[in-house]
């Protein structure tokens, strides 16, 4: 009898274990189904949001590709994603195909660490243009977008800086102002001198964006709204001129990214709906979705302005038959070496013969070299 009861006990325990196993299997199956459903919904949502961006289907990477780079350089650059960012002054034509690029930045993303570094190219930097009939034409960097749109602007960066950028993003005042407002403003310390110019710029920025603002009473730390933040980034009449101006622009970008990374999904959704239609980019939907999935893993690193070593000088813009106050690299080749070191960690980078030739030509035309005049 004892053996019979023992067998019955084991049978009951086995049945109980089987029921528990089936229950766990059902729970696991439901969880998997929820994960699949959630992933599908997330993909559908992200896919729909990316449709709001103006994709530049006419932009071809092969048309801006830098064929002069060595295999070693291409291998190093391939470890990163580098995107050109153009902030346009397109008040006259509301177009993303032309206009002076008041903001010229390069965003470098480390594919492994997700660290993002920003470099501003000073808009008045004297560089070689690439698509004009006169192939020897030299002018201010911001003229490239005005003359040949994003293709020429990207080619100008690749040709002069030994880069192989194949993607770009363009935006205007309104997109930045809208994004700042949705994020609830950005906190920035303003000097007394900056306050005067900021209030003056706000008048025009308000008209362009159709947004309101309150004049600031004086220097101090403020939570700037969209109009005020854009106006702050446009200031160029204080000490430091355009160099300080690009520093302000990078500060605004940093503050916006910091807030976006801390925002809830509702704010991000509003940001996408309002801002994405005001952006034009060469990035396709696949690339955009991949970047969106990694967005909250990004972290901001250092930012700099280019050229690193420079001087201001009035020089001749031959194809325009005029003179202009430009930023002259001292000299271009040494500045490009520093750029590659900062962005890609290549401490022993050697510039291409093409960049060395451009560097020599700039020195010849301006009289400015690494050693001085």
mmCIF file of C-alpha atoms in Angstrom:
data_model
loop_
_atom_site.group_PDB
_atom_site.id
_atom_site.type_symbol
_atom_site.label_atom_id
_atom_site.label_comp_id
_atom_site.label_asym_id
_atom_site.label_seq_id
_atom_site.Cartn_x
_atom_site.Cartn_y
_atom_site.Cartn_z
ATOM 1 C CA UNK A 1 0.000 0.000 0.000
ATOM 2 C CA UNK A 2 2.832 2.387 0.861
ATOM 3 C CA UNK A 3 4.397 1.903 -2.587
ATOM 4 C CA UNK A 4 1.054 2.575 -4.287
ATOM 5 C CA UNK A 5 0.546 5.847 -2.394
ATOM 6 C CA UNK A 6 4.102 6.873 -3.256
ATOM 7 C CA UNK A 7 3.461 6.261 -6.954
ATOM 8 C CA UNK A 8 0.232 8.260 -6.798
ATOM 9 C CA UNK A 9 2.160 11.114 -5.127
ATOM 10 C CA UNK A 10 4.767 11.175 -7.854
ATOM 11 C CA UNK A 11 2.044 11.110 -10.514
ATOM 12 C CA UNK A 12 0.260 14.113 -8.926
ATOM 13 C CA UNK A 13 3.524 16.006 -8.633
ATOM 14 C CA UNK A 14 4.332 15.257 -12.258
ATOM 15 C CA UNK A 15 0.889 16.443 -13.366
ATOM 16 C CA UNK A 16 1.338 19.643 -11.329
ATOM 17 C CA UNK A 17 4.765 20.242 -12.881
ATOM 18 C CA UNK A 18 3.355 19.698 -16.357
ATOM 19 C CA UNK A 19 0.558 22.223 -15.707
ATOM 20 C CA UNK A 20 3.092 24.748 -14.411
ATOM 21 C CA UNK A 21 5.296 24.167 -17.479
ATOM 22 C CA UNK A 22 2.340 24.680 -19.844
ATOM 23 C CA UNK A 23 1.378 27.865 -17.947
ATOM 24 C CA UNK A 24 4.906 29.235 -18.253
ATOM 25 C CA UNK A 25 4.922 28.371 -21.939
ATOM 26 C CA UNK A 26 1.635 30.254 -22.478
ATOM 27 C CA UNK A 27 2.944 33.281 -20.580
ATOM 28 C CA UNK A 28 6.145 33.228 -22.620
ATOM 29 C CA UNK A 29 4.153 32.917 -25.842
ATOM 30 C CA UNK A 30 1.953 35.894 -24.885
ATOM 31 C CA UNK A 31 5.046 37.954 -24.021
ATOM 32 C CA UNK A 32 6.633 37.122 -27.353
ATOM 33 C CA UNK A 33 3.412 38.069 -29.157
ATOM 34 C CA UNK A 34 3.304 41.388 -27.292
ATOM 35 C CA UNK A 35 6.946 42.068 -28.167
ATOM 36 C CA UNK A 36 6.315 41.304 -31.839
ATOM 37 C CA UNK A 37 3.192 43.475 -31.824
ATOM 38 C CA UNK A 38 5.014 46.270 -30.012
ATOM 39 C CA UNK A 39 7.922 46.097 -32.442
ATOM 40 C CA UNK A 40 5.554 46.157 -35.409
ATOM 41 C CA UNK A 41 3.671 49.162 -34.017
ATOM 42 C CA UNK A 42 6.944 50.955 -33.283
ATOM 43 C CA UNK A 43 8.134 50.294 -36.841
ATOM 44 C CA UNK A 44 4.837 51.536 -38.302
ATOM 45 C CA UNK A 45 4.955 54.673 -36.110
ATOM 46 C CA UNK A 46 8.591 55.420 -36.950
ATOM 47 C CA UNK A 47 8.016 54.721 -40.630
ATOM 48 C CA UNK A 48 5.067 57.124 -40.699
ATOM 49 C CA UNK A 49 7.045 59.851 -38.941
ATOM 50 C CA UNK A 50 9.950 59.557 -41.382
ATOM 51 C CA UNK A 51 7.520 60.177 -44.251
ATOM 52 C CA UNK A 52 7.133 63.727 -42.945
ATOM 53 C CA UNK A 53 10.728 64.622 -43.848
ATOM 54 C CA UNK A 54 11.438 66.113 -47.270
ATOM 55 C CA UNK A 55 13.798 63.549 -48.767
ATOM 56 C CA UNK A 56 16.061 64.874 -51.504
ATOM 57 C CA UNK A 57 15.831 62.064 -54.045
ATOM 58 C CA UNK A 58 17.876 63.995 -56.596
ATOM 59 C CA UNK A 59 20.950 64.044 -54.337
ATOM 60 C CA UNK A 60 23.338 61.251 -55.301
ATOM 61 C CA UNK A 61 26.224 60.188 -53.070
ATOM 62 C CA UNK A 62 28.308 59.294 -56.131
ATOM 63 C CA UNK A 63 28.190 62.949 -57.233
ATOM 64 C CA UNK A 64 29.890 64.178 -54.056
ATOM 65 C CA UNK A 65 32.158 61.216 -53.352
ATOM 66 C CA UNK A 66 35.809 62.089 -52.757
ATOM 67 C CA UNK A 67 37.862 59.820 -55.010
ATOM 68 C CA UNK A 68 41.244 61.239 -53.941
ATOM 69 C CA UNK A 69 41.291 59.733 -50.466
ATOM 70 C CA UNK A 70 43.563 56.792 -49.762
ATOM 71 C CA UNK A 71 42.136 53.409 -48.751
ATOM 72 C CA UNK A 72 43.613 53.896 -45.276
ATOM 73 C CA UNK A 73 41.788 57.215 -44.860
ATOM 74 C CA UNK A 74 38.522 55.752 -46.159
ATOM 75 C CA UNK A 75 38.819 52.887 -43.666
ATOM 76 C CA UNK A 76 39.229 55.363 -40.795
ATOM 77 C CA UNK A 77 36.342 57.563 -41.955
ATOM 78 C CA UNK A 78 34.210 54.446 -42.372
ATOM 79 C CA UNK A 79 34.241 53.884 -38.612
ATOM 80 C CA UNK A 80 32.148 57.033 -38.245
ATOM 81 C CA UNK A 81 29.058 58.627 -39.743
ATOM 82 C CA UNK A 82 29.667 62.235 -40.790
ATOM 83 C CA UNK A 83 26.741 64.397 -41.880
ATOM 84 C CA UNK A 84 26.814 67.967 -43.206
ATOM 85 C CA UNK A 85 24.316 70.340 -41.561
ATOM 86 C CA UNK A 86 23.269 73.538 -43.329
ATOM 87 C CA UNK A 87 21.222 76.267 -41.676
ATOM 88 C CA UNK A 88 19.828 78.397 -44.486
ATOM 89 C CA UNK A 89 18.955 82.048 -44.698
ATOM 90 C CA UNK A 90 16.143 81.465 -47.195
ATOM 91 C CA UNK A 91 13.817 84.269 -46.178
ATOM 92 C CA UNK A 92 13.553 85.451 -49.779
ATOM 93 C CA UNK A 93 12.581 82.221 -51.545
ATOM 94 C CA UNK A 94 11.608 79.718 -48.812
ATOM 95 C CA UNK A 95 13.630 77.091 -50.686
ATOM 96 C CA UNK A 96 16.038 74.414 -49.499
ATOM 97 C CA UNK A 97 17.719 74.235 -52.911
ATOM 98 C CA UNK A 98 19.647 77.488 -52.630
ATOM 99 C CA UNK A 99 20.456 80.375 -50.307
ATOM 100 C CA UNK A 100 23.450 81.337 -48.232
ATOM 101 C CA UNK A 101 24.230 78.707 -45.605
ATOM 102 C CA UNK A 102 24.617 80.868 -42.506
ATOM 103 C CA UNK A 103 25.233 77.703 -40.511
ATOM 104 C CA UNK A 104 27.713 75.122 -41.805
ATOM 105 C CA UNK A 105 28.337 72.243 -39.416
ATOM 106 C CA UNK A 106 29.639 68.715 -39.571
ATOM 107 C CA UNK A 107 28.220 66.167 -37.144
ATOM 108 C CA UNK A 108 30.500 63.167 -36.581
ATOM 109 C CA UNK A 109 28.908 60.124 -34.935
ATOM 110 C CA UNK A 110 31.094 57.340 -33.555
ATOM 111 C CA UNK A 111 29.357 54.127 -34.625
ATOM 112 C CA UNK A 112 30.597 52.237 -31.552
ATOM 113 C CA UNK A 113 30.390 54.752 -28.674
ATOM 114 C CA UNK A 114 27.582 56.909 -30.207
ATOM 115 C CA UNK A 115 29.559 60.027 -29.269
ATOM 116 C CA UNK A 116 28.652 63.039 -31.421
ATOM 117 C CA UNK A 117 31.190 65.789 -32.146
ATOM 118 C CA UNK A 118 30.305 69.023 -33.918
ATOM 119 C CA UNK A 119 32.556 71.241 -36.017
ATOM 120 C CA UNK A 120 31.356 74.617 -37.319
ATOM 121 C CA UNK A 121 32.955 75.840 -40.528
ATOM 122 C CA UNK A 122 33.046 79.627 -40.364
ATOM 123 C CA UNK A 123 30.787 80.894 -43.121
ATOM 124 C CA UNK A 124 33.380 83.425 -44.338
ATOM 125 C CA UNK A 125 36.210 80.878 -44.666
ATOM 126 C CA UNK A 126 38.125 81.419 -47.919
ATOM 127 C CA UNK A 127 38.016 78.083 -49.759
ATOM 128 C CA UNK A 128 37.914 76.620 -53.242
ATOM 129 C CA UNK A 129 34.502 76.356 -54.881
ATOM 130 C CA UNK A 130 33.954 73.226 -56.955
ATOM 131 C CA UNK A 131 31.082 73.608 -59.437
ATOM 132 C CA UNK A 132 31.545 77.023 -60.986
ATOM 133 C CA UNK A 133 32.562 77.337 -64.625
ATOM 134 C CA UNK A 134 35.819 78.758 -63.311
ATOM 135 C CA UNK A 135 37.248 75.705 -61.541
ATOM 136 C CA UNK A 136 39.898 77.883 -59.916
ATOM 137 C CA UNK A 137 37.291 80.072 -58.214
ATOM 138 C CA UNK A 138 37.809 80.772 -54.529
ATOM 139 C CA UNK A 139 35.207 82.390 -52.304
ATOM 140 C CA UNK A 140 33.517 82.317 -48.908
ATOM 141 C CA UNK A 141 32.348 78.865 -47.822
ATOM 142 C CA UNK A 142 28.705 79.904 -47.541
ATOM 143 C CA UNK A 143 28.618 80.842 -51.248
ATOM 144 C CA UNK A 144 28.774 77.167 -52.283
ATOM 145 C CA UNK A 145 25.190 76.398 -51.247
ATOM 146 C CA UNK A 146 23.924 79.647 -52.787
ATOM 147 C CA UNK A 147 25.494 78.843 -56.167
ATOM 148 C CA UNK A 148 25.080 75.071 -56.432
ATOM 149 C CA UNK A 149 22.778 73.896 -53.646
ATOM 150 C CA UNK A 150 23.582 71.028 -51.269
ATOM 151 C CA UNK A 151 25.598 69.092 -53.865
ATOM 152 C CA UNK A 152 28.144 71.857 -54.278
ATOM 153 C CA UNK A 153 28.178 72.629 -50.562
ATOM 154 C CA UNK A 154 28.982 69.008 -49.672
ATOM 155 C CA UNK A 155 31.557 68.770 -52.465
ATOM 156 C CA UNK A 156 33.155 71.970 -51.211
ATOM 157 C CA UNK A 157 33.600 70.420 -47.752
ATOM 158 C CA UNK A 158 34.944 67.137 -49.147
ATOM 159 C CA UNK A 159 37.337 68.814 -51.592
ATOM 160 C CA UNK A 160 38.833 71.310 -49.143
ATOM 161 C CA UNK A 161 38.851 69.173 -45.998
ATOM 162 C CA UNK A 162 39.760 65.690 -47.264
ATOM 163 C CA UNK A 163 36.386 64.310 -46.201
ATOM 164 C CA UNK A 164 33.938 61.890 -47.786
ATOM 165 C CA UNK A 165 30.595 63.235 -46.545
ATOM 166 C CA UNK A 166 27.740 61.685 -48.492
ATOM 167 C CA UNK A 167 24.714 62.870 -46.514
ATOM 168 C CA UNK A 168 23.334 66.270 -45.569
ATOM 169 C CA UNK A 169 20.490 67.892 -43.616
ATOM 170 C CA UNK A 170 19.197 71.408 -44.353
ATOM 171 C CA UNK A 171 16.944 73.503 -42.115
ATOM 172 C CA UNK A 172 15.957 77.139 -41.621
ATOM 173 C CA UNK A 173 15.160 79.638 -38.846
ATOM 174 C CA UNK A 174 11.569 78.464 -38.469
ATOM 175 C CA UNK A 175 12.496 74.811 -37.883
ATOM 176 C CA UNK A 176 14.888 75.701 -35.054
ATOM 177 C CA UNK A 177 12.452 78.159 -33.445
ATOM 178 C CA UNK A 178 9.640 75.597 -33.556
ATOM 179 C CA UNK A 179 11.830 72.881 -32.041
ATOM 180 C CA UNK A 180 12.989 75.110 -29.172
ATOM 181 C CA UNK A 181 9.401 76.070 -28.323
ATOM 182 C CA UNK A 182 8.218 72.456 -28.297
ATOM 183 C CA UNK A 183 11.120 71.532 -26.008
ATOM 184 C CA UNK A 184 10.060 74.266 -23.609
ATOM 185 C CA UNK A 185 12.945 76.638 -24.331
ATOM 186 C CA UNK A 186 16.691 76.459 -23.692
ATOM 187 C CA UNK A 187 18.452 77.976 -20.690
ATOM 188 C CA UNK A 188 21.379 80.199 -21.673
ATOM 189 C CA UNK A 189 23.384 82.913 -19.936
ATOM 190 C CA UNK A 190 23.300 86.231 -21.837
ATOM 191 C CA UNK A 191 25.729 89.128 -21.432
ATOM 192 C CA UNK A 192 24.591 92.760 -21.452
ATOM 193 C CA UNK A 193 26.094 93.289 -24.910
ATOM 194 C CA UNK A 194 24.503 90.114 -26.285
ATOM 195 C CA UNK A 195 21.147 91.185 -24.888
ATOM 196 C CA UNK A 196 21.110 94.360 -26.982
ATOM 197 C CA UNK A 197 21.833 92.520 -30.233
ATOM 198 C CA UNK A 198 19.515 89.616 -29.356
ATOM 199 C CA UNK A 199 16.568 91.977 -28.905
ATOM 200 C CA UNK A 200 17.367 93.651 -32.246
ATOM 201 C CA UNK A 201 17.557 90.314 -34.092
ATOM 202 C CA UNK A 202 14.294 89.180 -32.471
ATOM 203 C CA UNK A 203 12.353 91.788 -34.467
ATOM 204 C CA UNK A 204 13.257 90.243 -37.829
ATOM 205 C CA UNK A 205 13.274 86.626 -36.566
ATOM 206 C CA UNK A 206 9.739 87.100 -35.229
ATOM 207 C CA UNK A 207 8.539 88.329 -38.619
ATOM 208 C CA UNK A 208 10.203 85.437 -40.464
ATOM 209 C CA UNK A 209 8.906 82.706 -38.140
ATOM 210 C CA UNK A 210 5.544 84.277 -37.276
ATOM 211 C CA UNK A 211 6.288 83.693 -33.591
ATOM 212 C CA UNK A 212 6.146 86.118 -30.686
ATOM 213 C CA UNK A 213 8.736 86.970 -28.044
ATOM 214 C CA UNK A 214 9.365 89.271 -25.083
ATOM 215 C CA UNK A 215 12.421 91.570 -25.171
ATOM 216 C CA UNK A 216 14.992 90.671 -22.515
ATOM 217 C CA UNK A 217 15.565 93.356 -19.846
ATOM 218 C CA UNK A 218 19.355 92.888 -19.685
ATOM 219 C CA UNK A 219 22.142 90.414 -19.076
ATOM 220 C CA UNK A 220 21.373 87.265 -17.078
ATOM 221 C CA UNK A 221 20.380 83.624 -17.382
ATOM 222 C CA UNK A 222 17.103 83.071 -19.233
ATOM 223 C CA UNK A 223 15.003 80.249 -20.598
ATOM 224 C CA UNK A 224 14.979 81.437 -24.226
ATOM 225 C CA UNK A 225 12.000 80.691 -26.443
ATOM 226 C CA UNK A 226 12.324 79.833 -30.134
ATOM 227 C CA UNK A 227 12.619 83.375 -31.484
ATOM 228 C CA UNK A 228 15.101 84.354 -28.781
ATOM 229 C CA UNK A 229 17.260 81.219 -29.229
ATOM 230 C CA UNK A 230 17.482 81.707 -33.009
ATOM 231 C CA UNK A 231 18.295 85.381 -32.537
ATOM 232 C CA UNK A 232 20.996 84.493 -30.002
ATOM 233 C CA UNK A 233 22.570 82.185 -32.586
ATOM 234 C CA UNK A 234 22.563 84.973 -35.184
ATOM 235 C CA UNK A 235 24.543 87.502 -33.122
ATOM 236 C CA UNK A 236 27.856 88.360 -34.774
ATOM 237 C CA UNK A 237 28.643 91.903 -33.640
ATOM 238 C CA UNK A 238 30.228 91.266 -30.238
ATOM 239 C CA UNK A 239 33.860 90.422 -29.483
ATOM 240 C CA UNK A 240 34.760 87.293 -31.418
ATOM 241 C CA UNK A 241 32.569 88.166 -34.419
ATOM 242 C CA UNK A 242 31.620 85.085 -36.450
ATOM 243 C CA UNK A 243 33.813 82.832 -34.295
ATOM 244 C CA UNK A 244 31.721 83.611 -31.229
ATOM 245 C CA UNK A 245 28.593 83.356 -33.363
ATOM 246 C CA UNK A 246 29.270 79.745 -34.313
ATOM 247 C CA UNK A 247 30.054 79.004 -30.673
ATOM 248 C CA UNK A 248 26.599 80.312 -29.762
ATOM 249 C CA UNK A 249 25.025 78.155 -32.462
ATOM 250 C CA UNK A 250 26.709 75.023 -31.126
ATOM 251 C CA UNK A 251 25.596 75.922 -27.606
ATOM 252 C CA UNK A 252 21.968 76.184 -28.741
ATOM 253 C CA UNK A 253 22.261 72.796 -30.507
ATOM 254 C CA UNK A 254 23.772 71.212 -27.376
ATOM 255 C CA UNK A 255 21.014 72.602 -25.163
ATOM 256 C CA UNK A 256 18.345 71.354 -27.572
ATOM 257 C CA UNK A 257 19.833 67.848 -27.721
ATOM 258 C CA UNK A 258 20.133 67.685 -23.919
ATOM 259 C CA UNK A 259 16.440 68.556 -23.563
ATOM 260 C CA UNK A 260 15.311 66.230 -26.330
ATOM 261 C CA UNK A 261 17.098 63.257 -24.738
ATOM 262 C CA UNK A 262 15.228 63.919 -21.475
ATOM 263 C CA UNK A 263 11.827 64.475 -23.107
ATOM 264 C CA UNK A 264 8.844 62.138 -22.930
ATOM 265 C CA UNK A 265 7.411 60.370 -25.955
ATOM 266 C CA UNK A 266 4.612 62.941 -26.294
ATOM 267 C CA UNK A 267 7.090 65.796 -26.658
ATOM 268 C CA UNK A 268 9.183 63.814 -29.129
ATOM 269 C CA UNK A 269 6.040 63.092 -31.146
ATOM 270 C CA UNK A 270 5.120 66.811 -31.239
ATOM 271 C CA UNK A 271 8.694 67.664 -32.183
ATOM 272 C CA UNK A 272 8.661 65.233 -35.096
ATOM 273 C CA UNK A 273 5.253 66.357 -36.370
ATOM 274 C CA UNK A 274 6.157 70.054 -36.308
ATOM 275 C CA UNK A 275 9.822 70.081 -37.312
ATOM 276 C CA UNK A 276 10.311 67.178 -39.735
ATOM 277 C CA UNK A 277 8.295 68.840 -42.561
ATOM 278 C CA UNK A 278 10.674 71.825 -42.294
ATOM 279 C CA UNK A 279 13.798 69.732 -42.949
ATOM 280 C CA UNK A 280 15.286 68.508 -46.210
ATOM 281 C CA UNK A 281 17.846 65.705 -46.272
ATOM 282 C CA UNK A 282 19.584 63.192 -48.478
ATOM 283 C CA UNK A 283 19.139 60.518 -45.817
ATOM 284 C CA UNK A 284 16.753 57.772 -46.847
ATOM 285 C CA UNK A 285 14.055 56.251 -44.679
ATOM 286 C CA UNK A 286 16.172 53.217 -43.789
ATOM 287 C CA UNK A 287 19.043 55.388 -42.525
ATOM 288 C CA UNK A 288 16.671 57.711 -40.670
ATOM 289 C CA UNK A 289 14.915 54.855 -38.897
ATOM 290 C CA UNK A 290 18.254 53.299 -37.904
ATOM 291 C CA UNK A 291 19.429 56.637 -36.486
ATOM 292 C CA UNK A 292 16.103 57.167 -34.708
ATOM 293 C CA UNK A 293 16.424 53.798 -32.975
ATOM 294 C CA UNK A 294 19.852 54.846 -31.652
ATOM 295 C CA UNK A 295 18.847 58.415 -30.788
ATOM 296 C CA UNK A 296 18.659 57.950 -27.020
ATOM 297 C CA UNK A 297 22.094 56.317 -26.963
ATOM 298 C CA UNK A 298 23.806 59.358 -28.469
ATOM 299 C CA UNK A 299 25.977 61.521 -26.243
ATOM 300 C CA UNK A 300 27.397 64.923 -27.064
ATOM 301 C CA UNK A 301 31.157 65.304 -27.074
ATOM 302 C CA UNK A 302 33.389 68.281 -27.774
ATOM 303 C CA UNK A 303 32.679 70.908 -30.433
ATOM 304 C CA UNK A 304 35.061 73.226 -32.275
ATOM 305 C CA UNK A 305 35.192 75.861 -34.974
ATOM 306 C CA UNK A 306 37.123 75.565 -38.257
ATOM 307 C CA UNK A 307 39.713 76.797 -39.175
ATOM 308 C CA UNK A 308 41.510 76.309 -35.871
ATOM 309 C CA UNK A 309 44.349 78.692 -36.807
ATOM 310 C CA UNK A 310 43.259 81.713 -38.826
ATOM 311 C CA UNK A 311 43.272 85.397 -39.462
ATOM 312 C CA UNK A 312 40.806 87.867 -40.975
ATOM 313 C CA UNK A 313 41.760 89.689 -44.140
ATOM 314 C CA UNK A 314 40.099 91.487 -47.043
ATOM 315 C CA UNK A 315 40.875 89.490 -50.197
ATOM 316 C CA UNK A 316 39.826 89.509 -53.833
ATOM 317 C CA UNK A 317 36.975 87.231 -54.942
ATOM 318 C CA UNK A 318 38.067 87.085 -58.568
ATOM 319 C CA UNK A 319 35.024 85.464 -60.174
ATOM 320 C CA UNK A 320 32.755 87.978 -58.452
ATOM 321 C CA UNK A 321 35.132 90.850 -59.244
ATOM 322 C CA UNK A 322 34.897 92.150 -55.700
ATOM 323 C CA UNK A 323 36.746 92.258 -52.407
ATOM 324 C CA UNK A 324 35.465 90.695 -49.194
ATOM 325 C CA UNK A 325 36.485 90.285 -45.566
ATOM 326 C CA UNK A 326 37.288 86.580 -45.243
ATOM 327 C CA UNK A 327 38.559 84.071 -42.712
ATOM 328 C CA UNK A 328 41.905 82.762 -43.966
ATOM 329 C CA UNK A 329 43.234 79.373 -42.741
ATOM 330 C CA UNK A 330 46.874 79.531 -41.526
ATOM 331 C CA UNK A 331 47.409 77.339 -43.538
ATOM 332 C CA UNK A 332 44.712 75.003 -44.876
ATOM 333 C CA UNK A 333 46.832 71.825 -44.827
ATOM 334 C CA UNK A 334 47.776 72.150 -41.144
ATOM 335 C CA UNK A 335 44.179 72.980 -40.247
ATOM 336 C CA UNK A 336 42.917 69.900 -42.107
ATOM 337 C CA UNK A 337 45.386 67.772 -40.156
ATOM 338 C CA UNK A 338 43.993 69.181 -36.904
ATOM 339 C CA UNK A 339 40.445 68.553 -38.136
ATOM 340 C CA UNK A 340 41.106 64.874 -38.809
ATOM 341 C CA UNK A 341 42.800 64.569 -35.441
ATOM 342 C CA UNK A 342 39.807 66.114 -33.654
ATOM 343 C CA UNK A 343 37.125 64.176 -35.514
ATOM 344 C CA UNK A 344 38.805 60.854 -36.252
ATOM 345 C CA UNK A 345 41.849 60.586 -33.970
ATOM 346 C CA UNK A 346 44.344 60.350 -36.845
ATOM 347 C CA UNK A 347 47.316 62.080 -35.221
ATOM 348 C CA UNK A 348 49.651 61.431 -38.165
ATOM 349 C CA UNK A 349 47.246 62.344 -40.983
ATOM 350 C CA UNK A 350 48.834 63.471 -44.253
ATOM 351 C CA UNK A 351 46.673 65.640 -46.508
ATOM 352 C CA UNK A 352 46.082 64.707 -50.139
ATOM 353 C CA UNK A 353 47.995 66.398 -52.936
ATOM 354 C CA UNK A 354 44.742 68.143 -53.861
ATOM 355 C CA UNK A 355 44.313 69.765 -50.438
ATOM 356 C CA UNK A 356 48.002 70.687 -50.333
ATOM 357 C CA UNK A 357 47.546 72.381 -53.722
ATOM 358 C CA UNK A 358 44.504 74.308 -52.484
ATOM 359 C CA UNK A 359 46.420 75.270 -49.359
ATOM 360 C CA UNK A 360 49.313 76.631 -51.435
ATOM 361 C CA UNK A 361 46.911 78.536 -53.691
ATOM 362 C CA UNK A 362 45.135 80.164 -50.731
ATOM 363 C CA UNK A 363 48.507 81.224 -49.320
ATOM 364 C CA UNK A 364 49.478 82.646 -52.728
ATOM 365 C CA UNK A 365 46.202 84.550 -53.204
ATOM 366 C CA UNK A 366 45.995 85.943 -49.669
ATOM 367 C CA UNK A 367 49.598 86.118 -48.534
ATOM 368 C CA UNK A 368 48.596 84.252 -45.347
ATOM 369 C CA UNK A 369 50.469 81.065 -44.440
ATOM 370 C CA UNK A 370 51.170 79.015 -41.337
ATOM 371 C CA UNK A 371 54.196 81.210 -40.628
ATOM 372 C CA UNK A 372 52.257 84.470 -40.956
ATOM 373 C CA UNK A 373 52.092 86.976 -43.844
#
